[in-house]
Short mmCIF file of N, CA and C and ligand atoms in Angstrom, two decimals:
data_model
loop_
_atom_site.label_atom_id
_atom_site.label_comp_id
_atom_site.label_asym_id
_atom_site.label_seq_id
_atom_site.Cartn_x
_atom_site.Cartn_y
_atom_site.Cartn_z
N UNK A 1 20.52 -2.34 -4.15
CA UNK A 1 20.15 -2.59 -2.75
C UNK A 1 20.27 -4.00 -2.40
N UNK A 2 20.92 -4.28 -1.34
CA UNK A 2 21.23 -5.74 -0.92
C UNK A 2 19.94 -6.61 -0.78
N UNK A 3 20.23 -7.72 -0.94
CA UNK A 3 19.00 -8.67 -0.95
C UNK A 3 18.18 -8.71 0.14
N UNK A 4 18.92 -8.73 1.40
CA UNK A 4 18.10 -8.74 2.78
C UNK A 4 17.37 -7.45 2.87
N UNK A 5 17.80 -6.46 2.29
CA UNK A 5 17.08 -5.16 2.49
C UNK A 5 15.76 -5.31 1.72
N UNK A 6 15.91 -5.80 0.50
CA UNK A 6 14.65 -5.97 -0.32
C UNK A 6 13.66 -6.76 0.47
N UNK A 7 14.20 -7.85 0.95
CA UNK A 7 13.27 -8.84 1.72
C UNK A 7 12.61 -8.14 2.88
N UNK A 8 13.40 -7.30 3.65
CA UNK A 8 12.86 -6.63 4.85
C UNK A 8 11.84 -5.44 4.28
N UNK A 9 12.09 -4.87 3.28
CA UNK A 9 11.20 -4.01 2.76
C UNK A 9 9.82 -4.46 2.32
N UNK A 10 9.89 -5.70 1.80
CA UNK A 10 8.72 -6.57 1.33
C UNK A 10 7.96 -6.86 2.67
N UNK A 11 8.58 -7.24 3.70
CA UNK A 11 7.96 -7.60 4.91
C UNK A 11 7.27 -6.32 5.56
N UNK A 12 7.87 -5.24 5.47
CA UNK A 12 7.41 -4.07 6.11
C UNK A 12 6.16 -3.67 5.25
N UNK A 13 6.21 -3.70 4.07
CA UNK A 13 5.06 -3.37 3.18
C UNK A 13 3.91 -4.37 3.43
N UNK A 14 4.19 -5.51 3.61
CA UNK A 14 3.18 -6.62 3.98
C UNK A 14 2.40 -6.24 5.21
N UNK A 15 3.11 -5.79 6.22
CA UNK A 15 2.59 -5.42 7.56
C UNK A 15 1.64 -4.30 7.27
N UNK A 16 2.06 -3.27 6.56
CA UNK A 16 1.18 -2.22 6.32
C UNK A 16 -0.07 -2.54 5.54
N UNK A 17 0.27 -3.44 4.56
CA UNK A 17 -0.93 -3.88 3.63
C UNK A 17 -2.04 -4.58 4.47
N UNK A 18 -1.47 -5.37 5.37
CA UNK A 18 -2.40 -6.31 6.13
C UNK A 18 -3.13 -5.33 7.12
N UNK A 19 -2.71 -4.15 7.34
CA UNK A 19 -3.34 -3.18 8.29
C UNK A 19 -3.58 -1.75 7.60
N UNK A 20 -4.27 -1.99 6.37
CA UNK A 20 -4.18 -0.77 5.45
C UNK A 20 -5.14 0.36 6.02
N UNK A 21 -5.96 0.08 7.08
CA UNK A 21 -6.72 1.11 7.58
C UNK A 21 -6.13 1.95 8.77
N UNK A 22 -4.80 1.34 9.05
CA UNK A 22 -4.17 1.99 10.25
C UNK A 22 -2.86 2.66 9.84
N UNK A 23 -2.45 3.64 10.67
CA UNK A 23 -1.27 4.31 10.61
C UNK A 23 -0.26 3.95 11.66
N UNK A 24 1.12 3.74 11.47
CA UNK A 24 1.92 3.36 12.40
C UNK A 24 3.13 4.23 12.61
N UNK A 25 3.60 4.43 13.61
CA UNK A 25 4.95 5.25 13.73
C UNK A 25 6.07 4.25 13.52
N UNK A 26 7.26 4.71 13.46
CA UNK A 26 8.50 3.88 13.13
C UNK A 26 8.65 3.02 14.34
N UNK A 27 8.51 3.57 15.59
CA UNK A 27 8.56 2.68 16.87
C UNK A 27 7.70 1.49 16.80
N UNK A 28 6.32 1.79 16.30
CA UNK A 28 5.34 0.73 16.34
C UNK A 28 5.66 -0.41 15.19
N UNK A 29 6.15 0.10 14.10
CA UNK A 29 6.54 -0.85 13.00
C UNK A 29 7.81 -1.71 13.42
N UNK A 30 8.70 -1.00 14.15
CA UNK A 30 9.81 -1.66 14.66
C UNK A 30 9.42 -2.72 15.65
N UNK A 31 8.59 -2.55 16.58
CA UNK A 31 7.99 -3.56 17.49
C UNK A 31 7.29 -4.65 16.84
N UNK A 32 6.47 -4.29 15.82
CA UNK A 32 5.75 -5.23 15.01
C UNK A 32 6.65 -6.28 14.27
N UNK A 33 7.78 -5.64 13.63
CA UNK A 33 8.61 -6.58 12.99
C UNK A 33 9.48 -7.46 13.91
N UNK A 34 9.79 -6.98 15.10
CA UNK A 34 10.53 -7.64 15.94
C UNK A 34 9.55 -8.78 16.47
N UNK A 35 8.30 -8.52 16.71
CA UNK A 35 7.39 -9.59 17.16
C UNK A 35 7.15 -10.71 16.10
N UNK A 36 7.04 -10.27 14.99
CA UNK A 36 6.76 -11.18 13.77
C UNK A 36 8.00 -12.03 13.21
N UNK A 37 9.02 -11.37 13.22
CA UNK A 37 10.38 -11.79 12.66
C UNK A 37 11.46 -11.63 13.55
N UNK A 38 11.51 -12.26 14.77
CA UNK A 38 12.55 -11.94 15.71
C UNK A 38 13.85 -12.16 15.19
N UNK A 39 14.14 -13.28 14.38
CA UNK A 39 15.57 -13.60 13.87
C UNK A 39 15.92 -12.64 12.92
N UNK A 40 14.96 -12.04 12.03
CA UNK A 40 15.68 -11.20 10.90
C UNK A 40 15.04 -9.72 11.14
N UNK A 41 14.70 -9.33 12.14
CA UNK A 41 14.14 -8.06 12.38
C UNK A 41 15.18 -6.88 12.23
N UNK A 42 15.03 -5.84 11.35
CA UNK A 42 15.98 -4.83 11.24
C UNK A 42 15.97 -3.81 12.45
N UNK A 43 17.09 -3.05 12.56
CA UNK A 43 17.12 -2.16 13.59
C UNK A 43 16.32 -0.94 13.42
N UNK A 44 16.02 0.00 14.23
CA UNK A 44 15.13 1.08 14.12
C UNK A 44 15.51 1.98 13.05
N UNK A 45 16.78 2.19 12.87
CA UNK A 45 17.27 3.04 11.73
C UNK A 45 17.04 2.54 10.51
N UNK A 46 17.07 1.16 10.34
CA UNK A 46 16.88 0.47 9.05
C UNK A 46 15.31 0.70 8.69
N UNK A 47 14.50 0.47 9.80
CA UNK A 47 12.98 0.63 9.62
C UNK A 47 12.69 1.83 8.94
N UNK A 48 13.44 2.93 9.69
CA UNK A 48 13.23 4.35 9.27
C UNK A 48 13.57 4.42 7.74
N UNK A 49 14.75 4.03 7.45
CA UNK A 49 15.22 4.02 6.06
C UNK A 49 14.31 3.35 4.95
N UNK A 50 13.87 2.11 5.52
CA UNK A 50 12.92 1.35 4.47
C UNK A 50 11.56 2.07 4.37
N UNK A 51 11.12 2.61 5.38
CA UNK A 51 9.68 3.38 5.33
C UNK A 51 10.04 4.59 4.44
N UNK A 52 11.07 5.23 4.53
CA UNK A 52 11.35 6.44 3.68
C UNK A 52 11.36 6.06 2.13
N UNK A 53 11.93 4.94 1.91
CA UNK A 53 11.98 4.33 0.49
C UNK A 53 10.67 4.22 0.06
N UNK A 54 9.75 3.59 0.94
CA UNK A 54 8.36 3.29 0.38
C UNK A 54 7.56 4.63 0.25
N UNK A 55 7.87 5.69 1.08
CA UNK A 55 7.20 7.01 0.85
C UNK A 55 7.66 7.50 -0.53
N UNK A 56 8.99 7.40 -0.63
CA UNK A 56 9.36 8.10 -1.95
C UNK A 56 8.89 7.26 -3.18
N UNK A 57 8.67 6.07 -2.97
CA UNK A 57 8.01 5.23 -4.15
C UNK A 57 6.53 5.46 -4.28
N UNK A 58 5.97 6.04 -3.25
CA UNK A 58 4.56 6.51 -3.31
C UNK A 58 3.71 5.39 -2.79
N UNK A 59 4.31 4.31 -2.29
CA UNK A 59 3.45 3.25 -1.72
C UNK A 59 2.91 3.63 -0.38
N UNK A 60 3.57 4.45 0.38
CA UNK A 60 3.14 4.77 1.67
C UNK A 60 3.07 6.23 1.88
N UNK A 61 1.98 6.67 2.75
CA UNK A 61 1.84 8.02 3.05
C UNK A 61 2.36 8.43 4.50
N UNK A 62 3.08 9.51 4.46
CA UNK A 62 3.49 10.02 5.81
C UNK A 62 2.63 11.08 6.25
N UNK A 63 2.27 11.05 7.49
CA UNK A 63 1.53 12.16 8.08
C UNK A 63 1.68 12.27 9.49
N UNK A 64 1.29 13.30 10.21
CA UNK A 64 1.50 13.54 11.59
C UNK A 64 0.27 13.22 12.36
N UNK A 65 0.40 12.22 13.16
CA UNK A 65 -0.71 11.67 13.90
C UNK A 65 -1.45 12.79 14.77
N UNK A 66 -2.75 12.78 14.95
CA UNK A 66 -3.52 13.69 15.75
C UNK A 66 -3.09 13.76 17.06
N UNK A 67 -2.66 14.92 17.53
CA UNK A 67 -2.31 15.06 18.96
C UNK A 67 -0.83 14.60 19.25
N UNK A 68 -0.16 14.07 18.25
CA UNK A 68 1.24 13.52 18.60
C UNK A 68 2.12 14.34 17.79
N UNK A 69 3.33 14.41 18.04
CA UNK A 69 4.35 14.95 17.31
C UNK A 69 4.97 14.08 16.17
N UNK A 70 4.80 12.74 16.29
CA UNK A 70 5.40 11.79 15.64
C UNK A 70 4.78 11.55 14.28
N UNK A 71 5.66 11.29 13.26
CA UNK A 71 5.15 10.96 11.97
C UNK A 71 4.51 9.55 12.13
N UNK A 72 3.50 9.31 11.34
CA UNK A 72 2.78 8.02 11.19
C UNK A 72 2.88 7.70 9.78
N UNK A 73 2.81 6.36 9.39
CA UNK A 73 2.90 5.89 8.05
C UNK A 73 1.73 4.88 7.79
N UNK A 74 1.21 5.06 6.64
CA UNK A 74 0.00 4.27 6.30
C UNK A 74 0.22 3.88 4.85
N UNK A 75 -0.17 2.63 4.35
CA UNK A 75 -0.12 2.20 3.04
C UNK A 75 -1.21 3.01 2.13
N UNK A 76 -0.72 3.43 1.06
CA UNK A 76 -1.74 4.05 0.23
C UNK A 76 -2.64 3.20 -0.53
N UNK A 77 -1.99 2.25 -1.14
CA UNK A 77 -2.84 1.30 -1.95
C UNK A 77 -2.56 -0.16 -1.54
N UNK A 78 -3.47 -0.80 -0.85
CA UNK A 78 -3.32 -2.15 -0.29
C UNK A 78 -3.82 -3.01 -1.44
N UNK A 79 -3.85 -4.29 -1.34
CA UNK A 79 -4.22 -5.27 -2.34
C UNK A 79 -5.43 -5.10 -2.95
N UNK A 80 -6.42 -4.82 -2.24
CA UNK A 80 -7.87 -4.67 -2.77
C UNK A 80 -8.36 -3.28 -2.90
N UNK A 81 -7.40 -2.39 -3.04
CA UNK A 81 -7.81 -0.89 -3.04
C UNK A 81 -8.46 -0.44 -4.39
N UNK A 82 -8.58 -1.36 -5.39
CA UNK A 82 -9.26 -1.05 -6.58
C UNK A 82 -10.76 -1.44 -6.47
N UNK A 83 -11.12 -1.91 -5.22
CA UNK A 83 -12.50 -2.39 -5.18
C UNK A 83 -13.30 -1.50 -4.26
N UNK A 84 -12.70 -0.43 -3.72
CA UNK A 84 -13.41 0.34 -2.82
C UNK A 84 -13.17 1.88 -2.93
N UNK A 85 -13.80 2.78 -2.49
CA UNK A 85 -13.56 4.12 -2.51
C UNK A 85 -12.70 4.56 -1.22
N UNK A 86 -11.88 5.61 -1.38
CA UNK A 86 -11.19 6.13 -0.15
C UNK A 86 -11.62 7.46 0.39
N UNK A 87 -11.55 7.59 1.71
CA UNK A 87 -11.75 8.92 2.30
C UNK A 87 -10.57 9.39 2.82
N UNK A 88 -10.33 10.61 2.68
CA UNK A 88 -9.09 11.31 3.00
C UNK A 88 -9.38 12.42 4.02
N UNK A 89 -8.65 12.43 5.21
CA UNK A 89 -8.98 13.47 6.16
C UNK A 89 -8.03 14.68 5.73
N UNK A 90 -8.51 15.79 5.65
CA UNK A 90 -7.56 16.99 4.99
C UNK A 90 -6.87 17.60 6.31
N UNK A 91 -7.22 17.23 7.65
CA UNK A 91 -6.53 17.66 8.76
C UNK A 91 -5.32 16.95 9.07
N UNK A 92 -5.47 15.58 9.15
CA UNK A 92 -4.28 14.72 9.65
C UNK A 92 -3.73 13.91 8.44
N UNK A 93 -4.44 13.82 7.35
CA UNK A 93 -4.03 13.09 6.18
C UNK A 93 -4.25 11.65 6.13
N UNK A 94 -4.82 11.16 7.22
CA UNK A 94 -5.37 9.82 7.28
C UNK A 94 -6.17 9.29 6.16
N UNK A 95 -5.90 8.12 5.69
CA UNK A 95 -6.71 7.58 4.46
C UNK A 95 -7.53 6.42 5.04
N UNK A 96 -8.76 6.58 4.73
CA UNK A 96 -9.73 5.50 5.23
C UNK A 96 -10.27 4.77 4.07
N UNK A 97 -10.28 3.45 4.19
CA UNK A 97 -10.59 2.48 3.10
C UNK A 97 -12.13 2.23 3.41
N UNK A 98 -12.91 2.66 2.60
CA UNK A 98 -14.33 2.43 2.68
C UNK A 98 -14.68 0.98 2.38
N UNK A 99 -15.53 0.43 3.20
CA UNK A 99 -15.97 -0.83 2.92
C UNK A 99 -16.38 -1.18 1.48
N UNK A 100 -16.10 -2.36 0.99
CA UNK A 100 -16.26 -2.66 -0.40
C UNK A 100 -17.75 -2.61 -0.73
N UNK A 101 -18.58 -3.13 0.10
CA UNK A 101 -20.04 -3.17 -0.12
C UNK A 101 -20.64 -1.77 -0.16
N UNK A 102 -20.22 -1.04 0.88
CA UNK A 102 -20.78 0.41 0.91
C UNK A 102 -20.28 1.23 -0.36
N UNK A 103 -19.10 0.96 -0.75
CA UNK A 103 -18.48 1.65 -1.92
C UNK A 103 -19.52 1.38 -3.18
N UNK A 104 -19.75 0.12 -3.30
CA UNK A 104 -20.52 -0.44 -4.42
C UNK A 104 -21.85 0.13 -4.38
N UNK A 105 -22.50 0.15 -3.23
CA UNK A 105 -23.91 0.71 -3.09
C UNK A 105 -23.92 2.33 -3.47
N UNK A 106 -23.02 2.90 -2.96
CA UNK A 106 -22.93 4.37 -3.26
C UNK A 106 -22.66 4.61 -4.62
N UNK A 107 -21.79 3.86 -5.24
CA UNK A 107 -21.48 4.10 -6.67
C UNK A 107 -22.70 3.74 -7.58
N UNK A 108 -23.45 2.63 -7.16
CA UNK A 108 -24.59 2.23 -8.01
C UNK A 108 -25.55 3.27 -7.95
N UNK A 109 -25.79 3.98 -6.73
CA UNK A 109 -26.78 4.86 -6.56
C UNK A 109 -26.44 6.11 -7.37
N UNK A 110 -25.27 6.52 -7.44
CA UNK A 110 -24.86 7.68 -8.36
C UNK A 110 -25.02 7.25 -9.76
N UNK A 111 -24.69 6.06 -10.16
CA UNK A 111 -24.93 5.57 -11.43
C UNK A 111 -26.30 5.63 -11.91
N UNK A 112 -27.32 5.09 -11.08
CA UNK A 112 -28.72 5.09 -11.29
C UNK A 112 -29.43 6.32 -11.23
N UNK A 113 -29.06 7.26 -10.46
CA UNK A 113 -29.65 8.58 -10.23
C UNK A 113 -29.04 9.59 -11.23
N UNK A 114 -27.84 9.59 -11.54
CA UNK A 114 -27.28 10.59 -12.40
C UNK A 114 -26.68 10.16 -13.60
N UNK A 115 -26.89 8.76 -13.99
CA UNK A 115 -26.29 8.24 -15.10
C UNK A 115 -24.79 8.70 -15.33
N UNK A 116 -24.02 8.34 -14.31
CA UNK A 116 -22.66 8.58 -14.32
C UNK A 116 -21.95 7.60 -13.72
N UNK A 117 -20.86 7.12 -14.29
CA UNK A 117 -20.09 6.01 -13.72
C UNK A 117 -18.86 6.51 -13.08
N UNK A 118 -18.66 6.38 -11.87
CA UNK A 118 -17.44 7.01 -11.09
C UNK A 118 -16.31 6.16 -11.38
N UNK A 119 -15.21 6.70 -11.51
CA UNK A 119 -13.93 5.91 -11.53
C UNK A 119 -13.50 5.70 -10.08
N UNK A 120 -13.71 4.55 -9.64
CA UNK A 120 -13.61 4.21 -8.35
C UNK A 120 -12.06 4.24 -7.80
N UNK A 121 -11.23 3.90 -8.69
CA UNK A 121 -9.69 4.00 -8.36
C UNK A 121 -9.17 5.39 -8.18
N UNK A 122 -9.77 6.27 -9.04
CA UNK A 122 -9.33 7.54 -9.02
C UNK A 122 -10.09 8.52 -8.12
N UNK A 123 -11.03 8.13 -7.46
CA UNK A 123 -11.74 8.97 -6.51
C UNK A 123 -11.50 8.88 -5.12
N UNK A 124 -11.23 10.08 -4.56
CA UNK A 124 -11.01 10.22 -3.18
C UNK A 124 -11.97 11.15 -2.62
N UNK A 125 -12.68 10.80 -1.54
CA UNK A 125 -13.67 11.84 -0.93
C UNK A 125 -12.82 12.50 0.20
N UNK A 126 -12.82 13.92 0.17
CA UNK A 126 -12.05 14.60 1.14
C UNK A 126 -12.96 15.09 2.30
N UNK A 127 -12.42 15.02 3.42
CA UNK A 127 -13.29 15.58 4.65
C UNK A 127 -12.43 15.57 5.97
N UNK A 128 -13.06 15.39 7.06
CA UNK A 128 -12.52 15.33 8.29
C UNK A 128 -12.87 13.97 8.97
N UNK A 129 -11.87 13.44 9.60
CA UNK A 129 -12.06 12.18 10.32
C UNK A 129 -12.56 12.37 11.54
N UNK A 130 -13.08 11.21 12.14
CA UNK A 130 -13.68 11.38 13.51
C UNK A 130 -12.76 12.00 14.58
N UNK A 131 -11.62 11.61 14.65
CA UNK A 131 -10.73 12.18 15.74
C UNK A 131 -10.40 13.58 15.55
N UNK A 132 -10.30 14.07 14.27
CA UNK A 132 -10.04 15.38 14.09
C UNK A 132 -11.20 16.30 14.24
N UNK A 133 -12.40 15.68 14.05
CA UNK A 133 -13.59 16.53 14.23
C UNK A 133 -13.82 16.52 15.81
N UNK A 134 -13.61 15.57 16.55
CA UNK A 134 -13.70 15.67 18.05
C UNK A 134 -12.86 16.71 18.60
N UNK A 135 -11.54 16.69 17.94
CA UNK A 135 -10.45 17.55 18.37
C UNK A 135 -10.86 19.00 18.32
N UNK A 136 -11.44 19.38 17.09
CA UNK A 136 -11.83 20.74 16.72
C UNK A 136 -13.13 21.15 17.48
N UNK A 137 -13.88 20.23 17.98
CA UNK A 137 -15.13 20.58 18.69
C UNK A 137 -14.80 20.77 20.25
N UNK A 138 -13.69 20.41 20.70
CA UNK A 138 -13.30 20.51 22.08
C UNK A 138 -13.01 21.97 22.46
ZN1 ZN B 1 -8.08 0.90 0.18
ZN1 ZN B 2 -8.00 13.35 10.77
#
């Protein structure tokens, strides 16, 4: 892979890592890269190719945004992801990063009441996110 592609991929990953609780469409990522790096922003098709690379590497998760037809992308593991639990919506696939402090409290409660230490990195709580819940209640 050419040097500048690697650089752009790193930039794209950084954007997603800095916003690890959000999911972006290719259009949104393209706009974000243009705003941040006007001189070396890649074209939309390159952004699409780069994000596909990241999905194949397992760094980024692709899912369909609630109520929209477009695919959205979110980082799977950000920089501090070994310090908190993750919640995963089984409807839209959104990954929610639980607050570090709340994770610790939850895990220490489990530890003290059940004498069980949870593997934080390997644990994902499955359920329904706020927007999918609202959607199904309508
Ligand atoms: Zn996380
Ligand atoms: Zn959802």
